[in-house]
Tab-separated table of C-alpha atoms and ligand atoms in Angstrom:
chain	number	residue	atom	x	y	z
A	1	MET	CA	1.307	-12.221	3.557
A	2	THR	CA	2.623	-13.044	0.066
A	3	LYS	CA	5.888	-14.781	1.009
A	4	GLY	CA	6.371	-17.991	-0.968
A	5	LYS	CA	3.556	-17.266	-3.441
A	6	HIS	CA	4.384	-18.015	-7.072
A	7	VAL	CA	3.641	-15.524	-9.862
A	8	ILE	CA	4.098	-16.073	-13.601
A	9	LEU	CA	5.088	-12.754	-15.194
A	10	CYS	CA	4.626	-12.789	-18.964
A	11	VAL	CA	6.463	-10.117	-20.917
A	12	THR	CA	5.374	-9.401	-24.496
A	13	GLY	CA	6.818	-7.275	-27.294
A	14	SER	CA	6.331	-3.665	-26.278
A	15	ILE	CA	8.884	-0.919	-25.675
A	16	ALA	CA	7.457	-0.872	-22.121
A	17	SER	CA	8.974	-4.333	-21.562
A	18	TYR	CA	11.956	-2.675	-19.842
A	19	LYS	CA	9.533	-1.662	-17.057
A	20	ALA	CA	8.775	-5.352	-16.465
A	21	VAL	CA	12.257	-5.710	-14.908
A	22	ASP	CA	11.183	-3.280	-12.185
A	23	ILE	CA	7.929	-5.212	-11.683
A	24	ALA	CA	9.860	-8.508	-11.411
A	25	ARG	CA	12.318	-7.001	-8.933
A	26	ARG	CA	9.646	-5.458	-6.713
A	27	LEU	CA	7.605	-8.658	-6.619
A	28	SER	CA	10.759	-10.654	-5.771
A	29	ASP	CA	11.615	-8.124	-3.028
A	30	SER	CA	8.182	-8.826	-1.501
A	31	GLY	CA	9.136	-12.476	-1.092
A	32	ILE	CA	7.193	-13.643	-4.167
A	33	ASN	CA	8.689	-16.380	-6.348
A	34	VAL	CA	8.565	-14.927	-9.881
A	35	SER	CA	8.860	-16.992	-13.077
A	36	VAL	CA	9.249	-14.827	-16.169
A	37	VAL	CA	7.976	-15.992	-19.558
A	38	MET	CA	8.861	-14.015	-22.704
A	39	THR	CA	7.512	-13.967	-26.233
A	40	ASP	CA	9.962	-13.787	-29.172
A	41	ALA	CA	8.907	-10.154	-29.693
A	42	ALA	CA	9.709	-9.302	-26.049
A	43	ARG	CA	13.213	-10.697	-26.573
A	44	GLN	CA	13.720	-8.130	-29.367
A	45	PHE	CA	13.524	-5.488	-26.614
A	46	MET	CA	14.942	-7.195	-23.519
A	47	SER	CA	17.370	-9.963	-22.706
A	48	PRO	CA	16.105	-12.862	-20.536
A	49	LEU	CA	19.308	-12.387	-18.544
A	50	ALA	CA	17.951	-9.161	-16.974
A	51	PHE	CA	14.935	-11.058	-15.625
A	52	GLU	CA	17.054	-14.019	-14.536
A	53	ALA	CA	19.263	-11.628	-12.550
A	54	VAL	CA	16.401	-10.010	-10.626
A	55	THR	CA	14.279	-13.127	-10.044
A	56	ARG	CA	17.088	-15.716	-9.690
A	57	ASN	CA	14.799	-18.031	-11.651
A	58	LYS	CA	14.965	-19.634	-15.096
A	59	VAL	CA	13.264	-17.516	-17.790
A	60	TYR	CA	10.952	-19.400	-20.186
A	61	THR	CA	11.188	-18.330	-23.825
A	62	ASN	CA	10.336	-21.303	-25.997
A	63	LEU	CA	7.379	-23.673	-26.040
A	64	PHE	CA	9.562	-26.524	-27.230
A	65	ASP	CA	12.546	-26.192	-24.828
A	66	ASP	CA	10.679	-28.447	-22.453
A	67	PRO	CA	7.584	-30.224	-23.771
A	68	LEU	CA	5.630	-29.884	-20.487
A	69	SER	CA	6.611	-26.551	-18.893
A	70	HIS	CA	3.620	-24.734	-20.477
A	71	VAL	CA	1.387	-26.986	-18.355
A	72	THR	CA	3.463	-27.706	-15.228
A	73	LEU	CA	4.481	-24.082	-14.530
A	74	PRO	CA	0.878	-22.735	-14.552
A	75	GLN	CA	-0.246	-25.665	-12.379
A	76	ASN	CA	2.061	-24.499	-9.591
A	77	ALA	CA	1.413	-20.739	-9.868
A	78	ASP	CA	-0.880	-18.568	-7.747
A	79	LEU	CA	-1.286	-15.699	-10.230
A	80	PHE	CA	-0.710	-15.015	-13.934
A	81	LEU	CA	0.396	-11.482	-14.838
A	82	VAL	CA	1.001	-10.120	-18.325
A	83	ALA	CA	2.887	-6.808	-18.263
A	84	PRO	CA	3.215	-5.301	-20.771
A	85	ALA	CA	0.526	-6.998	-22.876
A	86	THR	CA	0.383	-6.220	-26.608
A	87	ALA	CA	-2.738	-6.155	-28.816
A	88	ASN	CA	-1.419	-9.352	-30.416
A	89	THR	CA	-1.179	-11.315	-27.138
A	90	ILE	CA	-4.571	-10.022	-25.926
A	91	GLY	CA	-6.021	-11.105	-29.292
A	92	LYS	CA	-4.545	-14.589	-28.937
A	93	PHE	CA	-5.906	-14.968	-25.394
A	94	ALA	CA	-9.377	-13.848	-26.508
A	95	SER	CA	-9.447	-16.168	-29.519
A	96	GLY	CA	-8.029	-19.282	-27.911
A	97	ILE	CA	-4.817	-19.301	-29.913
A	98	ALA	CA	-1.929	-21.001	-28.115
A	99	ASP	CA	0.882	-21.109	-30.672
A	100	GLU	CA	3.742	-19.881	-28.467
A	101	ILE	CA	4.770	-20.123	-24.820
A	102	VAL	CA	2.833	-17.162	-23.287
A	103	SER	CA	-0.529	-17.934	-24.903
A	104	ALA	CA	-0.097	-21.675	-24.252
A	105	MET	CA	0.542	-21.006	-20.536
A	106	PHE	CA	-2.461	-18.648	-20.365
A	107	MET	CA	-4.622	-21.457	-21.752
A	108	ALA	CA	-3.321	-23.908	-19.134
A	109	PHE	CA	-3.707	-21.551	-16.144
A	110	GLU	CA	-6.822	-21.693	-13.954
A	111	GLY	CA	-6.355	-18.912	-11.319
A	112	THR	CA	-6.331	-15.103	-11.198
A	113	VAL	CA	-5.142	-13.408	-14.393
A	114	LEU	CA	-4.073	-9.739	-14.456
A	115	ILE	CA	-3.261	-8.014	-17.748
A	116	ALA	CA	-1.563	-4.617	-18.086
A	117	PRO	CA	-1.812	-3.530	-21.729
A	118	ALA	CA	0.671	-1.179	-23.426
A	119	MET	CA	0.300	-0.058	-27.032
A	120	ASN	CA	-0.343	2.882	-29.336
A	121	GLU	CA	-3.645	4.668	-28.645
A	122	LYS	CA	-5.099	3.898	-32.080
A	123	MET	CA	-4.343	0.215	-31.560
A	124	PHE	CA	-5.882	0.295	-28.086
A	125	ASN	CA	-9.042	2.002	-29.357
A	126	ASN	CA	-9.402	-0.406	-32.268
A	127	PRO	CA	-12.852	-2.024	-31.911
A	128	VAL	CA	-11.333	-5.494	-32.268
A	129	VAL	CA	-8.944	-4.888	-29.334
A	130	GLN	CA	-11.785	-3.389	-27.271
A	131	LYS	CA	-13.984	-6.397	-28.041
A	132	ASN	CA	-11.166	-8.776	-27.028
A	133	ILE	CA	-10.715	-6.901	-23.721
A	134	LYS	CA	-14.476	-7.031	-23.093
A	135	ASN	CA	-14.636	-10.751	-23.816
A	136	LEU	CA	-11.652	-11.530	-21.589
A	137	THR	CA	-13.091	-9.350	-18.779
A	138	ALA	CA	-16.306	-11.372	-19.015
A	139	THR	CA	-14.292	-14.548	-18.329
A	140	GLY	CA	-12.881	-13.034	-15.104
A	141	VAL	CA	-9.587	-11.624	-16.430
A	142	ARG	CA	-8.734	-8.266	-14.783
A	143	PHE	CA	-7.164	-5.383	-16.716
A	144	ILE	CA	-4.913	-2.764	-15.096
A	145	GLY	CA	-4.665	0.447	-17.145
A	146	PRO	CA	-3.512	1.463	-19.654
A	147	ASP	CA	-2.787	5.028	-18.532
A	148	SER	CA	-2.972	8.194	-20.581
A	149	GLY	CA	0.113	10.247	-21.381
A	150	SER	CA	2.915	10.497	-23.908
A	151	LEU	CA	3.459	7.272	-25.831
A	152	ALA	CA	6.755	5.910	-27.189
A	153	CYS	CA	5.466	6.396	-30.761
A	154	GLY	CA	5.278	10.161	-30.185
A	155	TYR	CA	1.482	10.282	-29.730
A	156	GLU	CA	-0.313	11.549	-26.625
A	157	GLY	CA	-3.128	9.308	-25.536
A	158	LYS	CA	-4.326	6.222	-23.716
A	159	GLY	CA	-1.955	3.306	-24.101
A	160	ARG	CA	0.874	3.735	-21.579
A	161	LEU	CA	1.614	0.795	-19.312
A	162	ALA	CA	-0.009	1.454	-15.908
A	163	ASP	CA	2.346	2.665	-13.177
A	164	THR	CA	4.585	-0.251	-12.155
A	165	GLY	CA	3.749	0.469	-8.486
A	166	GLU	CA	0.052	0.088	-9.274
A	167	ILE	CA	0.687	-3.220	-11.079
A	168	VAL	CA	2.786	-4.584	-8.184
A	169	GLU	CA	0.134	-3.450	-5.686
A	170	ALA	CA	-2.624	-5.143	-7.732
A	171	VAL	CA	-0.655	-8.419	-7.669
A	172	ILE	CA	0.073	-8.292	-3.922
A	173	SER	CA	-3.509	-7.303	-3.201
A	174	ALA	CA	-4.880	-10.175	-5.309
A	175	LEU	CA	-2.622	-12.605	-3.406
A	176	SER	CA	-3.585	-11.276	0.046
A	177	PRO	CA	-6.331	-12.765	2.207
A	178	LYS	CA	-9.499	-10.637	2.204
A	179	ASP	CA	-10.131	-10.977	5.937
A	180	LEU	CA	-10.988	-7.249	6.315
A	181	LYS	CA	-13.673	-7.288	3.626
A	182	GLY	CA	-16.675	-5.227	4.719
A	183	LYS	CA	-14.671	-3.219	7.270
A	184	ASN	CA	-14.307	0.535	6.990
A	185	ILE	CA	-11.040	1.719	8.538
A	186	VAL	CA	-9.787	5.258	9.102
A	187	VAL	CA	-6.014	5.580	9.521
A	188	THR	CA	-4.169	8.773	10.436
A	189	ALA	CA	-0.484	9.240	9.672
A	190	GLY	CA	2.390	11.677	9.605
A	191	PRO	CA	3.078	14.739	11.680
A	192	THR	CA	0.819	17.735	12.041
A	193	VAL	CA	2.172	21.177	11.299
A	194	GLU	CA	1.162	24.152	13.457
A	195	ALA	CA	1.914	27.458	11.789
A	196	ILE	CA	3.624	30.319	13.662
A	197	ASP	CA	3.536	32.678	10.664
A	198	PRO	CA	3.424	32.100	6.852
A	199	VAL	CA	7.032	30.845	6.977
A	200	ARG	CA	7.575	29.002	10.259
A	201	PHE	CA	5.875	26.158	12.058
A	202	ILE	CA	6.047	23.681	14.950
A	203	SER	CA	6.079	20.019	14.000
A	204	ASN	CA	7.877	16.737	14.721
A	205	ARG	CA	10.041	14.141	13.005
A	206	SER	CA	7.293	11.718	11.938
A	207	SER	CA	7.580	10.538	8.299
A	208	GLY	CA	4.153	8.891	8.203
A	209	LYS	CA	5.574	5.494	7.161
A	210	MET	CA	3.889	3.423	9.881
A	211	GLY	CA	0.424	4.839	9.153
A	212	TYR	CA	0.861	4.538	5.380
A	213	GLU	CA	1.850	0.874	5.777
A	214	ILE	CA	-1.191	0.175	7.973
A	215	ALA	CA	-3.429	1.785	5.340
A	216	ARG	CA	-1.696	-0.244	2.596
A	217	ALA	CA	-1.974	-3.543	4.478
A	218	ALA	CA	-5.639	-2.961	5.410
A	219	SER	CA	-6.529	-2.104	1.814
A	220	ARG	CA	-4.693	-5.194	0.517
A	221	ARG	CA	-6.717	-7.272	2.968
A	222	GLY	CA	-10.003	-5.969	1.584
A	223	ALA	CA	-10.902	-3.047	3.888
A	224	ASP	CA	-12.357	0.223	2.661
A	225	VAL	CA	-9.597	2.546	3.890
A	226	THR	CA	-9.395	6.313	4.368
A	227	LEU	CA	-5.908	7.630	5.074
A	228	ILE	CA	-5.783	11.069	6.710
A	229	SER	CA	-2.237	12.362	6.602
A	230	GLY	CA	-0.307	15.362	7.762
A	231	PRO	CA	2.492	16.632	5.469
A	232	SER	CA	4.565	13.680	4.242
A	233	PRO	CA	6.689	13.007	1.144
A	234	LEU	CA	5.177	9.527	0.845
A	235	VAL	CA	2.931	8.467	-2.032
A	236	PRO	CA	-0.501	7.333	-0.757
A	237	PRO	CA	-1.051	3.597	-1.303
A	238	PHE	CA	-3.143	2.585	-4.332
A	239	GLY	CA	-6.783	1.862	-3.595
A	240	VAL	CA	-6.950	4.069	-0.478
A	241	SER	CA	-9.038	7.272	-0.149
A	242	PHE	CA	-6.610	9.996	0.775
A	243	ILE	CA	-7.193	13.210	2.746
A	244	LYS	CA	-4.311	15.612	3.207
A	245	VAL	CA	-4.311	17.866	6.284
A	246	GLU	CA	-1.896	20.270	7.946
A	247	SER	CA	-2.775	20.982	11.558
A	248	ALA	CA	-4.167	18.958	14.482
A	249	SER	CA	-7.502	20.825	14.152
A	250	GLU	CA	-7.737	19.954	10.447
A	251	MET	CA	-6.945	16.318	11.278
A	252	GLU	CA	-9.647	16.316	13.952
A	253	ASP	CA	-12.198	17.722	11.453
A	254	ALA	CA	-11.253	15.125	8.829
A	255	VAL	CA	-11.538	12.261	11.361
A	256	SER	CA	-14.878	13.551	12.586
A	257	LYS	CA	-16.292	13.453	9.005
A	258	LYS	CA	-15.296	9.800	8.570
A	259	PHE	CA	-15.755	8.501	12.125
A	260	ILE	CA	-19.517	7.744	12.114
A	261	LYS	CA	-19.311	5.247	9.261
A	262	CYS	CA	-16.052	3.550	10.271
A	263	ASP	CA	-15.566	0.238	12.085
A	264	SER	CA	-12.131	1.230	13.313
A	265	LEU	CA	-9.919	4.272	13.847
A	266	VAL	CA	-6.146	3.724	13.876
A	267	MET	CA	-4.329	6.857	15.077
A	268	ALA	CA	-0.756	6.393	13.870
A	269	ALA	CA	-0.281	10.155	13.399
A	270	ALA	CA	2.204	11.996	15.552
A	271	VAL	CA	-0.171	14.820	16.385
A	272	SER	CA	1.618	17.911	17.594
A	273	ASP	CA	0.666	18.493	21.234
A	274	PHE	CA	1.283	22.222	21.033
A	275	ALA	CA	0.429	25.012	18.618
A	276	PRO	CA	1.277	28.718	18.776
A	277	SER	CA	-1.467	30.530	20.692
A	278	ALA	CA	-1.672	33.079	17.888
A	279	PHE	CA	-0.904	32.934	14.184
A	280	SER	CA	0.803	35.982	12.685
A	281	ARG	CA	-0.421	36.683	9.140
A	282	LYS	CA	2.824	38.556	8.458
A	283	LYS	CA	6.281	37.042	8.745
A	284	ILE	CA	7.580	37.847	12.224
A	285	LYS	CA	10.797	39.868	12.034
A	286	LYS	CA	13.948	38.648	13.774
A	287	GLY	CA	13.605	40.999	16.691
A	288	GLY	CA	9.820	40.631	16.886
A	289	LEU	CA	9.553	37.562	19.124
A	290	ASP	CA	11.288	36.681	22.388
A	291	VAL	CA	8.862	34.120	23.776
A	292	LEU	CA	6.567	31.864	21.772
A	293	LYS	CA	3.278	31.332	23.600
A	294	LEU	CA	1.726	27.927	23.038
A	295	ARG	CA	-1.676	26.360	23.443
A	296	ARG	CA	-2.613	22.667	23.645
A	297	THR	CA	-4.007	21.108	20.465
A	298	PRO	CA	-7.103	18.892	20.643
A	299	ASP	CA	-6.363	15.316	21.728
A	300	ILE	CA	-8.069	13.636	18.784
A	301	LEU	CA	-7.816	10.090	20.105
A	302	GLN	CA	-9.143	11.053	23.504
A	303	SER	CA	-12.201	12.800	22.099
A	304	PHE	CA	-13.103	9.955	19.693
A	305	GLY	CA	-12.310	7.358	22.373
A	306	LYS	CA	-15.182	8.864	24.366
A	307	LYS	CA	-17.610	8.320	21.473
A	308	LYS	CA	-16.308	4.959	20.370
A	309	GLY	CA	-19.384	2.748	20.920
A	310	LYS	CA	-18.678	-0.554	19.188
A	311	LYS	CA	-15.809	0.779	17.088
A	312	LEU	CA	-12.309	-0.597	17.525
A	313	ILE	CA	-9.822	2.129	18.396
A	314	VAL	CA	-6.071	1.713	18.084
A	315	GLY	CA	-3.468	4.201	19.275
A	316	PHE	CA	0.291	4.490	19.212
A	317	ALA	CA	2.519	5.514	22.076
A	318	ALA	CA	5.778	7.143	21.056
A	319	GLU	CA	8.052	7.055	24.095
A	320	THR	CA	11.716	7.690	24.777
A	321	GLY	CA	12.287	4.383	26.552
A	322	LYS	CA	10.199	1.202	26.693
A	323	ASP	CA	7.613	2.689	29.018
A	324	ILE	CA	4.860	0.043	29.212
A	325	GLY	CA	3.269	1.812	32.189
A	326	SER	CA	2.798	5.025	30.242
A	327	ALA	CA	1.409	3.138	27.205
A	328	LYS	CA	-1.097	1.306	29.439
A	329	LYS	CA	-2.146	4.646	30.957
A	330	LYS	CA	-2.776	6.042	27.450
A	331	LEU	CA	-4.771	2.908	26.582
A	332	MET	CA	-7.021	3.404	29.618
A	333	SER	CA	-7.322	7.201	29.603
A	334	LYS	CA	-8.099	7.378	25.865
A	335	ASN	CA	-10.500	4.380	26.035
A	336	LEU	CA	-8.586	2.360	23.411
A	337	ASP	CA	-8.818	-1.300	22.436
A	338	MET	CA	-5.156	-1.569	21.610
A	339	ILE	CA	-1.972	0.495	21.699
A	340	ALA	CA	1.347	-0.039	19.921
A	341	LEU	CA	4.270	1.231	21.956
A	342	ASN	CA	7.541	2.139	20.323
A	343	ASP	CA	10.690	3.503	21.880
A	344	VAL	CA	11.723	6.165	19.367
A	345	THR	CA	15.302	6.232	20.695
A	346	GLN	CA	16.000	2.611	19.670
A	347	GLU	CA	17.913	2.041	16.432
A	348	GLY	CA	15.538	0.670	13.781
A	349	ALA	CA	12.437	1.992	15.534
A	350	GLY	CA	10.296	5.064	15.259
A	351	PHE	CA	10.466	8.106	13.031
A	352	ASN	CA	11.768	7.913	9.465
A	353	SER	CA	12.905	4.322	9.817
A	354	GLU	CA	11.881	1.560	7.368
A	355	THR	CA	11.574	-0.738	10.363
A	356	ASN	CA	10.008	-0.547	13.788
A	357	ILE	CA	10.154	-2.377	17.109
A	358	VAL	CA	6.814	-2.439	18.895
A	359	THR	CA	5.126	-3.814	21.966
A	360	ILE	CA	1.398	-4.306	21.445
A	361	ILE	CA	-0.904	-4.020	24.437
A	362	ASP	CA	-4.621	-4.749	24.175
A	363	ARG	CA	-7.575	-3.910	26.386
A	364	ASN	CA	-7.714	-7.497	27.714
A	365	GLY	CA	-4.219	-7.123	29.171
A	366	GLY	CA	-2.459	-9.030	26.354
A	367	VAL	CA	1.109	-7.771	25.876
A	368	SER	CA	3.342	-8.947	23.017
A	369	ASP	CA	6.864	-7.833	22.113
A	370	HIS	CA	7.859	-7.814	18.458
A	371	PRO	CA	11.472	-7.714	17.275
A	372	LYS	CA	12.728	-5.263	14.651
A	373	MET	CA	10.848	-5.808	11.414
A	374	LYS	CA	9.631	-3.949	8.326
A	375	LYS	CA	6.741	-1.559	9.007
A	376	ILE	CA	4.514	-3.440	6.509
A	377	GLU	CA	5.049	-6.630	8.569
A	378	ILE	CA	4.157	-4.790	11.780
A	379	ALA	CA	1.062	-3.423	10.015
A	380	ASP	CA	-0.089	-6.985	9.289
A	381	ILE	CA	0.546	-8.016	12.917
A	382	ILE	CA	-1.531	-5.058	14.164
A	383	ILE	CA	-4.335	-6.041	11.748
A	384	ASP	CA	-4.164	-9.687	12.929
A	385	ARG	CA	-4.573	-8.445	16.518
A	386	MET	CA	-7.480	-6.198	15.505
A	387	LEU	CA	-9.190	-9.181	13.856
A	388	ARG	CA	-8.755	-11.218	17.042
A	389	LEU	CA	-10.354	-8.443	19.111
A	390	TRP	CA	-13.227	-8.284	16.628
A	391	GLU	CA	-13.680	-12.064	16.887
A	392	LYS	CA	-13.690	-11.915	20.686
A	393	GLY	CA	-16.090	-8.998	20.912
A	394	GLY	CA	-18.461	-9.961	18.104
A	395	LYS	CA	-18.842	-7.144	15.526
A	396	ARG	CA	-17.369	-4.332	17.568
B	401	LIG	N1	-2.821	11.792	19.862
B	401	LIG	C1	-3.937	12.479	19.425
B	401	LIG	N2	-4.016	13.831	19.610
B	401	LIG	C2	-3.020	14.500	20.213
B	401	LIG	C3	-1.881	13.802	20.679
B	401	LIG	C4	-1.816	12.448	20.476
B	401	LIG	O1	-4.857	11.873	18.864
B	401	LIG	N3	-3.125	15.813	20.364
B	401	LIG	C5	-2.781	10.321	19.678
B	401	LIG	C6	-1.623	9.842	18.832
B	401	LIG	O2	-2.003	9.732	17.460
B	401	LIG	C7	-1.317	8.479	19.422
B	401	LIG	C8	-1.719	8.612	20.869
B	401	LIG	O3	-2.584	9.739	20.948
B	401	LIG	O4	-2.084	7.456	18.830
B	401	LIG	C9	-0.585	8.802	21.832
B	401	LIG	O5	0.240	9.853	21.394
B	401	LIG	P1	1.589	10.225	22.155
B	401	LIG	O6	2.223	11.378	21.451
B	401	LIG	O7	2.391	8.991	22.414
B	401	LIG	O8	1.043	10.649	23.575
B	401	LIG	P2	0.307	11.914	24.090
B	401	LIG	O9	-1.114	11.549	24.366
B	401	LIG	O10	0.527	13.081	23.162
B	401	LIG	O11	1.028	12.148	25.464
B	401	LIG	P3	2.587	12.520	25.732
B	401	LIG	O12	3.064	13.289	24.526
B	401	LIG	O13	2.521	13.350	26.967
B	401	LIG	O14	3.310	11.222	25.929
């Protein structure tokens, strides 16, 4: 969604400027063209070479190197980010001072501006800095952070640069189309865990990545997203309401609380089909169990498919083999609008992989094969297909 977009990343003189290298790298990795601009003070902390290496672009450091770059570069940029932003740079922006390259470019830029401040807490709380932030916010500038925590000066307080992941997410989100605005989407992800005793459980190999990427992509595109996840090491995407569950029954309860208000349910979770018929409160001793009796867990998708009304319901079919017939059967029997089939035995598809290979089947009989691609790209394709179904069926 953000490939080919152009972001100006301004780095100013804070010890947190080393974190800007990570921001530049992550934005570049997302296909964004990043031009870094540094103040003289930033160059006391970091070399332009570090930014040149990660962005593969020229770094701008001097207003007079090229008499027009402070105007031409902003003209061709989609977003202006300052991270970290010092009290001095914020003050210049708020007062209309443009005596060096960063403040001159800010003055010449007309689009979305994001500022991530980083400074000592006393400086941040200074009424002049607060007034400058208020005035800039009133002109449409958006501030990210700062966070609270230990500061480089030895103080504890508010002034730390916001998490670099949060800053990157804010940029990508601001650059994404808002075609899901007004939609409420519930996404499930990860495995469920069915306890045998306090130590052991039945589960599966799902990492949760596909569901987390769908939640991330939907949130970036403006949806109000709730992510309900079984145990997963993944960090929930910024801007998403997160509910952590363990078992299939807990997942069913969590979905049922959110289902009434949602426009769509996307069940990417690998719900365990079986649970032990009884839970032993005490650890079962080695010789204490020969046969493990199982019961079926609730089929969450099936039960909400029955109550779907005008909601759009999306399922996944994890198969060992490209079994389109079985996926179509699941689509029909669970009353879905769309199902994404993946053959978990293929290399680069399924559990724990950064990529996936899916075939998407919709209720109108549309079938499309998608080659191996990153899960975030597949998430956007699934959302595009959901939007098309919404268009066809009015507000479903
Ligand atoms: N699903 C569910 N509740 C279950 C099992 C599955 O909601 N107890 C959902 C999954 O989240 C997925 C879809 O149903 O979106 C299909 O899951 P899958 O494991 O492929 O199929 P099953 O219905 O479990 O059937 P089988 O395991 O026999 O293929």
